[in-house]
PDB file of C-alpha atoms in Angstrom:
ATOM      1  CA  UNK Q   1       0.026  -0.069   0.093  1.00  0.00           C
ATOM      2  CA  UNK Q   2       2.696   2.328   0.799  1.00  0.00           C
ATOM      3  CA  UNK Q   3       6.220   2.003  -0.711  1.00  0.00           C
ATOM      4  CA  UNK Q   4       9.044   4.513   0.578  1.00  0.00           C
ATOM      5  CA  UNK Q   5      12.051   4.329  -1.412  1.00  0.00           C
ATOM      6  CA  UNK Q   6      15.437   5.854  -0.552  1.00  0.00           C
ATOM      7  CA  UNK Q   7      13.681   8.847   0.994  1.00  0.00           C
ATOM      8  CA  UNK Q   8      15.975  11.715   2.328  1.00  0.00           C
ATOM      9  CA  UNK Q   9      15.249  15.093   3.910  1.00  0.00           C
ATOM     10  CA  UNK Q  10      17.589  17.895   4.433  1.00  0.00           C
ATOM     11  CA  UNK Q  11      16.521  20.747   6.562  1.00  0.00           C
ATOM     12  CA  UNK Q  12      18.912  23.856   6.921  1.00  0.00           C
ATOM     13  CA  UNK Q  13      21.571  21.961   5.212  1.00  0.00           C
ATOM     14  CA  UNK Q  14      21.343  19.126   7.915  1.00  0.00           C
ATOM     15  CA  UNK Q  15      20.519  15.551   7.034  1.00  0.00           C
ATOM     16  CA  UNK Q  16      17.463  14.551   9.022  1.00  0.00           C
ATOM     17  CA  UNK Q  17      16.332  11.427   7.281  1.00  0.00           C
ATOM     18  CA  UNK Q  18      18.896   9.656   5.125  1.00  0.00           C
ATOM     19  CA  UNK Q  19      17.959   6.948   2.507  1.00  0.00           C
ATOM     20  CA  UNK Q  20      15.131   5.328   4.252  1.00  0.00           C
ATOM     21  CA  UNK Q  21      13.325   2.446   2.359  1.00  0.00           C
ATOM     22  CA  UNK Q  22      10.506   0.449   3.798  1.00  0.00           C
ATOM     23  CA  UNK Q  23       7.037  -0.914   2.838  1.00  0.00           C
ATOM     24  CA  UNK Q  24       3.489  -1.008   4.499  1.00  0.00           C
ATOM     25  CA  UNK Q  25       1.259  -3.854   3.441  1.00  0.00           C
ATOM     26  CA  UNK Q  26      -2.460  -4.309   3.671  1.00  0.00           C
ATOM     27  CA  UNK Q  27      -3.442  -4.939   7.105  1.00  0.00           C
ATOM     28  CA  UNK Q  28      -0.007  -4.010   8.497  1.00  0.00           C
ATOM     29  CA  UNK Q  29       0.010  -2.233  12.101  1.00  0.00           C
ATOM     30  CA  UNK Q  30       3.513  -0.835  10.981  1.00  0.00           C
ATOM     31  CA  UNK Q  31       5.468   0.741  13.968  1.00  0.00           C
ATOM     32  CA  UNK Q  32       7.963   3.343  13.554  1.00  0.00           C
ATOM     33  CA  UNK Q  33      10.313   3.834  16.487  1.00  0.00           C
ATOM     34  CA  UNK Q  34      13.474   4.841  17.692  1.00  0.00           C
ATOM     35  CA  UNK Q  35      15.092   7.605  20.244  1.00  0.00           C
ATOM     36  CA  UNK Q  36      14.461  11.250  19.901  1.00  0.00           C
ATOM     37  CA  UNK Q  37      16.068  12.922  17.100  1.00  0.00           C
ATOM     38  CA  UNK Q  38      16.065   9.789  14.982  1.00  0.00           C
ATOM     39  CA  UNK Q  39      14.028  11.524  12.094  1.00  0.00           C
ATOM     40  CA  UNK Q  40      10.572   9.603  12.649  1.00  0.00           C
ATOM     41  CA  UNK Q  41       8.151  12.602  12.582  1.00  0.00           C
ATOM     42  CA  UNK Q  42      10.280  14.221   9.911  1.00  0.00           C
ATOM     43  CA  UNK Q  43       9.867  11.157   7.752  1.00  0.00           C
ATOM     44  CA  UNK Q  44       6.092  11.284   8.397  1.00  0.00           C
ATOM     45  CA  UNK Q  45       5.937  14.766   7.380  1.00  0.00           C
ATOM     46  CA  UNK Q  46       7.918  14.209   4.249  1.00  0.00           C
ATOM     47  CA  UNK Q  47       5.507  11.387   3.235  1.00  0.00           C
ATOM     48  CA  UNK Q  48       2.572  13.902   3.736  1.00  0.00           C
ATOM     49  CA  UNK Q  49       4.414  16.457   1.624  1.00  0.00           C
ATOM     50  CA  UNK Q  50       5.147  18.994   4.621  1.00  0.00           C
ATOM     51  CA  UNK Q  51       8.718  18.687   3.828  1.00  0.00           C
ATOM     52  CA  UNK Q  52      10.443  18.290   0.594  1.00  0.00           C
ATOM     53  CA  UNK Q  53      12.373  15.127   0.028  1.00  0.00           C
ATOM     54  CA  UNK Q  54      14.565  13.093  -2.300  1.00  0.00           C
ATOM     55  CA  UNK Q  55      13.533   9.537  -3.174  1.00  0.00           C
ATOM     56  CA  UNK Q  56       9.972   8.191  -3.991  1.00  0.00           C
ATOM     57  CA  UNK Q  57       6.808   7.771  -2.103  1.00  0.00           C
ATOM     58  CA  UNK Q  58       4.394   5.291  -3.616  1.00  0.00           C
ATOM     59  CA  UNK Q  59       0.780   4.953  -2.682  1.00  0.00           C
ATOM     60  CA  UNK Q  60      -1.042   1.912  -4.002  1.00  0.00           C
ATOM     61  CA  UNK Q  61       1.358   2.065  -7.074  1.00  0.00           C
ATOM     62  CA  UNK Q  62       0.955   5.911  -7.633  1.00  0.00           C
ATOM     63  CA  UNK Q  63       3.606   8.454  -7.007  1.00  0.00           C
ATOM     64  CA  UNK Q  64       2.158  10.593  -4.023  1.00  0.00           C
ATOM     65  CA  UNK Q  65       3.415  13.773  -5.656  1.00  0.00           C
ATOM     66  CA  UNK Q  66       0.856  13.045  -8.615  1.00  0.00           C
ATOM     67  CA  UNK Q  67      -2.065  12.851  -6.235  1.00  0.00           C
ATOM     68  CA  UNK Q  68      -4.177  16.081  -5.784  1.00  0.00           C
ATOM     69  CA  UNK Q  69      -4.503  17.255  -2.185  1.00  0.00           C
ATOM     70  CA  UNK Q  70      -8.292  16.506  -1.658  1.00  0.00           C
ATOM     71  CA  UNK Q  71      -7.695  13.034  -3.381  1.00  0.00           C
ATOM     72  CA  UNK Q  72      -4.916  12.394  -1.153  1.00  0.00           C
ATOM     73  CA  UNK Q  73      -7.129  13.190   2.040  1.00  0.00           C
ATOM     74  CA  UNK Q  74      -9.449  10.500   0.999  1.00  0.00           C
ATOM     75  CA  UNK Q  75      -6.755   7.862   0.804  1.00  0.00           C
ATOM     76  CA  UNK Q  76      -4.530   8.847   3.902  1.00  0.00           C
ATOM     77  CA  UNK Q  77      -5.624   9.887   7.323  1.00  0.00           C
ATOM     78  CA  UNK Q  78      -3.193  11.468   9.805  1.00  0.00           C
ATOM     79  CA  UNK Q  79      -3.672  11.609  13.617  1.00  0.00           C
ATOM     80  CA  UNK Q  80      -1.352  14.042  15.405  1.00  0.00           C
ATOM     81  CA  UNK Q  81      -0.825  13.919  19.278  1.00  0.00           C
ATOM     82  CA  UNK Q  82      -2.995  16.786  20.464  1.00  0.00           C
ATOM     83  CA  UNK Q  83      -5.793  18.682  19.190  1.00  0.00           C
ATOM     84  CA  UNK Q  84      -7.113  21.888  20.915  1.00  0.00           C
ATOM     85  CA  UNK Q  85     -10.847  22.816  19.608  1.00  0.00           C
ATOM     86  CA  UNK Q  86     -11.478  26.595  19.867  1.00  0.00           C
ATOM     87  CA  UNK Q  87     -15.223  26.530  19.005  1.00  0.00           C
ATOM     88  CA  UNK Q  88     -18.061  24.568  20.685  1.00  0.00           C
ATOM     89  CA  UNK Q  89     -18.769  22.527  17.730  1.00  0.00           C
ATOM     90  CA  UNK Q  90     -20.597  19.175  18.389  1.00  0.00           C
ATOM     91  CA  UNK Q  91     -19.068  15.890  18.324  1.00  0.00           C
ATOM     92  CA  UNK Q  92     -21.247  14.972  15.245  1.00  0.00           C
ATOM     93  CA  UNK Q  93     -20.113  18.152  13.414  1.00  0.00           C
ATOM     94  CA  UNK Q  94     -16.312  17.551  14.066  1.00  0.00           C
ATOM     95  CA  UNK Q  95     -16.552  14.000  12.807  1.00  0.00           C
ATOM     96  CA  UNK Q  96     -18.638  15.090   9.751  1.00  0.00           C
ATOM     97  CA  UNK Q  97     -15.664  17.031   8.566  1.00  0.00           C
ATOM     98  CA  UNK Q  98     -14.004  13.632   7.765  1.00  0.00           C
ATOM     99  CA  UNK Q  99     -16.398  13.456   4.882  1.00  0.00           C
ATOM    100  CA  UNK Q 100     -15.155  16.663   3.119  1.00  0.00           C
ATOM    101  CA  UNK Q 101     -12.633  14.754   0.892  1.00  0.00           C
ATOM    102  CA  UNK Q 102     -15.507  12.724  -0.528  1.00  0.00           C
ATOM    103  CA  UNK Q 103     -17.902  15.669  -1.121  1.00  0.00           C
ATOM    104  CA  UNK Q 104     -18.407  17.252  -4.611  1.00  0.00           C
ATOM    105  CA  UNK Q 105     -17.770  20.956  -5.177  1.00  0.00           C
ATOM    106  CA  UNK Q 106     -16.889  23.452  -2.659  1.00  0.00           C
ATOM    107  CA  UNK Q 107     -20.112  23.550  -0.861  1.00  0.00           C
ATOM    108  CA  UNK Q 108     -21.097  19.918  -0.863  1.00  0.00           C
ATOM    109  CA  UNK Q 109     -23.687  18.743   1.543  1.00  0.00           C
ATOM    110  CA  UNK Q 110     -23.851  15.456   3.485  1.00  0.00           C
ATOM    111  CA  UNK Q 111     -25.541  12.736   1.806  1.00  0.00           C
ATOM    112  CA  UNK Q 112     -26.902   9.177   2.804  1.00  0.00           C
ATOM    113  CA  UNK Q 113     -23.583   7.456   2.468  1.00  0.00           C
ATOM    114  CA  UNK Q 114     -21.661  10.220   4.253  1.00  0.00           C
ATOM    115  CA  UNK Q 115     -24.085  10.053   7.342  1.00  0.00           C
ATOM    116  CA  UNK Q 116     -23.933   6.239   7.307  1.00  0.00           C
ATOM    117  CA  UNK Q 117     -19.938   6.520   7.564  1.00  0.00           C
ATOM    118  CA  UNK Q 118     -20.051   9.256  10.207  1.00  0.00           C
ATOM    119  CA  UNK Q 119     -22.544   7.145  12.453  1.00  0.00           C
ATOM    120  CA  UNK Q 120     -20.427   4.005  12.018  1.00  0.00           C
ATOM    121  CA  UNK Q 121     -17.140   5.895  13.007  1.00  0.00           C
ATOM    122  CA  UNK Q 122     -19.058   7.127  16.034  1.00  0.00           C
ATOM    123  CA  UNK Q 123     -20.039   3.680  17.062  1.00  0.00           C
ATOM    124  CA  UNK Q 124     -16.654   2.367  16.457  1.00  0.00           C
ATOM    125  CA  UNK Q 125     -15.069   4.829  18.648  1.00  0.00           C
ATOM    126  CA  UNK Q 126     -17.668   4.611  21.372  1.00  0.00           C
ATOM    127  CA  UNK Q 127     -18.612   8.216  20.821  1.00  0.00           C
ATOM    128  CA  UNK Q 128     -22.114   7.761  19.541  1.00  0.00           C
ATOM    129  CA  UNK Q 129     -23.724   8.726  22.810  1.00  0.00           C
ATOM    130  CA  UNK Q 130     -21.815  11.958  22.807  1.00  0.00           C
ATOM    131  CA  UNK Q 131     -22.661  12.877  19.294  1.00  0.00           C
ATOM    132  CA  UNK Q 132     -24.562  16.019  20.547  1.00  0.00           C
ATOM    133  CA  UNK Q 133     -22.056  17.188  23.011  1.00  0.00           C
ATOM    134  CA  UNK Q 134     -19.728  20.152  22.538  1.00  0.00           C
ATOM    135  CA  UNK Q 135     -16.033  18.960  22.148  1.00  0.00           C
ATOM    136  CA  UNK Q 136     -15.091  21.956  24.406  1.00  0.00           C
ATOM    137  CA  UNK Q 137     -16.436  19.634  27.258  1.00  0.00           C
ATOM    138  CA  UNK Q 138     -14.608  16.487  26.823  1.00  0.00           C
ATOM    139  CA  UNK Q 139     -11.539  14.915  28.293  1.00  0.00           C
ATOM    140  CA  UNK Q 140      -8.369  14.476  26.429  1.00  0.00           C
ATOM    141  CA  UNK Q 141      -8.946  10.875  25.724  1.00  0.00           C
ATOM    142  CA  UNK Q 142     -12.664  11.595  24.638  1.00  0.00           C
ATOM    143  CA  UNK Q 143     -11.589  14.116  22.162  1.00  0.00           C
ATOM    144  CA  UNK Q 144      -8.584  12.099  20.823  1.00  0.00           C
ATOM    145  CA  UNK Q 145     -11.446   9.541  19.901  1.00  0.00           C
ATOM    146  CA  UNK Q 146     -13.453  12.165  18.329  1.00  0.00           C
ATOM    147  CA  UNK Q 147     -10.538  12.957  15.918  1.00  0.00           C
ATOM    148  CA  UNK Q 148      -9.983   9.190  15.375  1.00  0.00           C
ATOM    149  CA  UNK Q 149     -13.817   9.008  14.493  1.00  0.00           C
ATOM    150  CA  UNK Q 150     -13.223  11.847  11.988  1.00  0.00           C
ATOM    151  CA  UNK Q 151     -10.706   9.785  10.344  1.00  0.00           C
ATOM    152  CA  UNK Q 152     -12.543   6.717  10.295  1.00  0.00           C
ATOM    153  CA  UNK Q 153     -15.463   8.732   8.683  1.00  0.00           C
ATOM    154  CA  UNK Q 154     -12.900  10.051   6.053  1.00  0.00           C
ATOM    155  CA  UNK Q 155     -12.603   6.172   5.330  1.00  0.00           C
ATOM    156  CA  UNK Q 156      -8.854   6.273   4.076  1.00  0.00           C
ATOM    157  CA  UNK Q 157      -6.928   3.208   3.172  1.00  0.00           C
ATOM    158  CA  UNK Q 158      -3.724   4.247   5.202  1.00  0.00           C
ATOM    159  CA  UNK Q 159      -3.981   5.528   8.683  1.00  0.00           C
ATOM    160  CA  UNK Q 160      -0.786   7.504   9.813  1.00  0.00           C
ATOM    161  CA  UNK Q 161      -0.446   8.027  13.694  1.00  0.00           C
ATOM    162  CA  UNK Q 162       2.147  10.308  15.183  1.00  0.00           C
ATOM    163  CA  UNK Q 163       2.360   9.365  18.608  1.00  0.00           C
ATOM    164  CA  UNK Q 164      -1.556   9.496  19.172  1.00  0.00           C
ATOM    165  CA  UNK Q 165      -1.965   8.223  22.661  1.00  0.00           C
ATOM    166  CA  UNK Q 166       1.393   9.770  24.216  1.00  0.00           C
ATOM    167  CA  UNK Q 167      -0.250  12.059  26.541  1.00  0.00           C
ATOM    168  CA  UNK Q 168      -3.255  10.115  27.387  1.00  0.00           C
ATOM    169  CA  UNK Q 169      -3.964   8.059  30.389  1.00  0.00           C
ATOM    170  CA  UNK Q 170      -3.080   4.334  30.150  1.00  0.00           C
ATOM    171  CA  UNK Q 171      -7.052   3.684  30.016  1.00  0.00           C
ATOM    172  CA  UNK Q 172      -7.311   5.661  26.893  1.00  0.00           C
ATOM    173  CA  UNK Q 173      -4.093   4.560  25.314  1.00  0.00           C
ATOM    174  CA  UNK Q 174      -5.302   0.864  25.521  1.00  0.00           C
ATOM    175  CA  UNK Q 175      -8.793   1.918  24.292  1.00  0.00           C
ATOM    176  CA  UNK Q 176      -7.280   3.800  21.341  1.00  0.00           C
ATOM    177  CA  UNK Q 177      -4.927   1.298  20.174  1.00  0.00           C
ATOM    178  CA  UNK Q 178      -7.494  -1.380  20.586  1.00  0.00           C
ATOM    179  CA  UNK Q 179      -9.834   0.246  18.299  1.00  0.00           C
ATOM    180  CA  UNK Q 180      -7.090   1.019  15.757  1.00  0.00           C
ATOM    181  CA  UNK Q 181      -5.798  -2.521  15.758  1.00  0.00           C
ATOM    182  CA  UNK Q 182      -9.379  -3.740  14.920  1.00  0.00           C
ATOM    183  CA  UNK Q 183      -9.674  -1.154  12.169  1.00  0.00           C
ATOM    184  CA  UNK Q 184      -6.378  -2.312  10.772  1.00  0.00           C
ATOM    185  CA  UNK Q 185      -7.588  -5.760   9.917  1.00  0.00           C
ATOM    186  CA  UNK Q 186     -10.237  -4.409   7.739  1.00  0.00           C
ATOM    187  CA  UNK Q 187      -9.753  -5.419   4.023  1.00  0.00           C
ATOM    188  CA  UNK Q 188      -7.913  -2.634   2.028  1.00  0.00           C
ATOM    189  CA  UNK Q 189      -6.637  -1.112   5.307  1.00  0.00           C
ATOM    190  CA  UNK Q 190      -3.198  -0.501   6.887  1.00  0.00           C
ATOM    191  CA  UNK Q 191      -1.978   1.630   9.822  1.00  0.00           C
ATOM    192  CA  UNK Q 192       1.669   3.188  10.358  1.00  0.00           C
ATOM    193  CA  UNK Q 193       2.448   4.510  13.723  1.00  0.00           C
ATOM    194  CA  UNK Q 194       5.179   6.529  15.392  1.00  0.00           C
ATOM    195  CA  UNK Q 195       5.493   5.273  18.816  1.00  0.00           C
ATOM    196  CA  UNK Q 196       7.906   5.707  21.778  1.00  0.00           C
ATOM    197  CA  UNK Q 197       6.474   3.133  23.959  1.00  0.00           C
ATOM    198  CA  UNK Q 198       8.075  -0.089  23.020  1.00  0.00           C
ATOM    199  CA  UNK Q 199       5.504  -2.047  25.041  1.00  0.00           C
ATOM    200  CA  UNK Q 200       2.921  -0.705  22.577  1.00  0.00           C
ATOM    201  CA  UNK Q 201       4.890  -1.660  19.518  1.00  0.00           C
ATOM    202  CA  UNK Q 202       5.078  -5.118  20.731  1.00  0.00           C
ATOM    203  CA  UNK Q 203       1.510  -5.530  21.818  1.00  0.00           C
ATOM    204  CA  UNK Q 204      -0.074  -4.192  18.660  1.00  0.00           C
ATOM    205  CA  UNK Q 205       2.505  -4.123  15.936  1.00  0.00           C
ATOM    206  CA  UNK Q 206       2.810  -6.726  12.973  1.00  0.00           C
ATOM    207  CA  UNK Q 207       6.046  -5.023  11.783  1.00  0.00           C
ATOM    208  CA  UNK Q 208       8.379  -2.461  12.714  1.00  0.00           C
ATOM    209  CA  UNK Q 209      11.070   0.076  11.488  1.00  0.00           C
ATOM    210  CA  UNK Q 210      13.819   0.977  13.981  1.00  0.00           C
ATOM    211  CA  UNK Q 211      15.482   4.269  13.183  1.00  0.00           C
ATOM    212  CA  UNK Q 212      18.633   5.672  14.541  1.00  0.00           C
ATOM    213  CA  UNK Q 213      20.384   8.753  13.293  1.00  0.00           C
ATOM    214  CA  UNK Q 214      17.929   9.322  10.461  1.00  0.00           C
ATOM    215  CA  UNK Q 215      18.675   6.038   9.102  1.00  0.00           C
ATOM    216  CA  UNK Q 216      17.178   2.543   9.187  1.00  0.00           C
ATOM    217  CA  UNK Q 217      18.645   0.593  11.880  1.00  0.00           C
ATOM    218  CA  UNK Q 218      16.497  -2.642  11.619  1.00  0.00           C
ATOM    219  CA  UNK Q 219      13.062  -3.434   9.845  1.00  0.00           C
ATOM    220  CA  UNK Q 220      10.827  -6.380   9.764  1.00  0.00           C
ATOM    221  CA  UNK Q 221       8.752  -8.384  12.104  1.00  0.00           C
ATOM    222  CA  UNK Q 222       8.312  -6.890  15.574  1.00  0.00           C
ATOM    223  CA  UNK Q 223      10.285  -9.363  17.622  1.00  0.00           C
ATOM    224  CA  UNK Q 224      13.169  -9.505  14.963  1.00  0.00           C
ATOM    225  CA  UNK Q 225      13.587  -5.709  15.227  1.00  0.00           C
ATOM    226  CA  UNK Q 226      13.168  -4.722  18.604  1.00  0.00           C
ATOM    227  CA  UNK Q 227      15.823  -7.253  19.973  1.00  0.00           C
ATOM    228  CA  UNK Q 228      17.920  -6.566  23.060  1.00  0.00           C
ATOM    229  CA  UNK Q 229      20.895  -5.927  20.915  1.00  0.00           C
ATOM    230  CA  UNK Q 230      19.305  -3.681  18.425  1.00  0.00           C
ATOM    231  CA  UNK Q 231      17.689  -1.434  21.358  1.00  0.00           C
ATOM    232  CA  UNK Q 232      20.872  -1.366  23.506  1.00  0.00           C
ATOM    233  CA  UNK Q 233      22.727   0.009  20.440  1.00  0.00           C
ATOM    234  CA  UNK Q 234      20.323   2.499  19.310  1.00  0.00           C
ATOM    235  CA  UNK Q 235      19.233   3.819  22.983  1.00  0.00           C
ATOM    236  CA  UNK Q 236      22.734   3.219  24.476  1.00  0.00           C
ATOM    237  CA  UNK Q 237      21.119   1.512  27.290  1.00  0.00           C
ATOM    238  CA  UNK Q 238      20.110  -1.936  28.111  1.00  0.00           C
ATOM    239  CA  UNK Q 239      16.188  -1.464  27.658  1.00  0.00           C
ATOM    240  CA  UNK Q 240      15.452  -5.014  27.701  1.00  0.00           C
ATOM    241  CA  UNK Q 241      17.101  -5.506  30.966  1.00  0.00           C
ATOM    242  CA  UNK Q 242      15.410  -2.406  32.366  1.00  0.00           C
ATOM    243  CA  UNK Q 243      11.995  -3.429  31.131  1.00  0.00           C
ATOM    244  CA  UNK Q 244      12.392  -6.929  32.803  1.00  0.00           C
ATOM    245  CA  UNK Q 245      13.361  -5.479  36.098  1.00  0.00           C
ATOM    246  CA  UNK Q 246      10.462  -3.059  35.851  1.00  0.00           C
ATOM    247  CA  UNK Q 247       8.154  -6.079  35.381  1.00  0.00           C
ATOM    248  CA  UNK Q 248       9.530  -7.780  38.406  1.00  0.00           C
ATOM    249  CA  UNK Q 249       7.888  -5.042  40.399  1.00  0.00           C
ATOM    250  CA  UNK Q 250       4.533  -5.942  39.427  1.00  0.00           C
ATOM    251  CA  UNK Q 251       4.761  -9.627  40.337  1.00  0.00           C
TER     252      UNK Q 251
END
C-alpha cells in the first residue's frame, strides 16, 4: 500500500532522514520507533508532503506527488498527538468534517452514504452517545477518539499516527490502540504509527522500523527488530534488562 524508496530529507543543510526504504502492506500495523531525534516525525511529514524530499513515495502504485491534495485526503488519514478545539462544535459536526474529501464541489452537503460513515465511525470509537455534546466539554481521551472517528469517517486506506496516545492516561491509550488494531484488520486498510512506547509496539505491531540517526537500523517483524541487541545499540542503554527489572515489581 505504501512504498517508500530511498527517502532523504535535509533541513537547513542538515540531513534529518537519510536513505530510508520500507513498505507498508495491507492489514499492517507498522510501528516506526527509535530515540528522540531519529527522524521519525520528519519522515512522516515528508510522506505527507509537508517537507520536500529526495526519493520516491508510492501509494497503491501511484507517486504520491501526482495525487491532488483532496484526493490524497481520501486515501490517507493522519492523527497527531494533540488537538485544541477553539469553538463549541458538536462531536457529530467535528466527525462530519472527515467526509469533506469525498464531497463534490466547494459547498457539498452530506448525503446518505456520508451520514452512514459518520454514524459508523462514532459507533466504532464509542462516541455515538456523545454525538450532540460540545467538544469543549470532553476529556483528552474522549477528544482524541473524536478525531479518530473523524478519520474513520474519512475512510482512508492508510492511517498514519504520530504518537496519538502519548499524552493520554493508560486507559485511553489501551482503548485507542485496541480500536485502531481492529480497524487495521479491515480489508484494504493499513496503519503506520510513530511510537516511543516499546510495549505498545510489541503488543500491537505486526512489523516495525527502528530508526537511528535518520537511518534505518533494523526493520521487519516486531520481535526480530526490537531485540535486546538492537535496542541497546540505538538507545545506548540495556532497555530489555530495564523493562524486565521493572516487570518484576508488578509480580
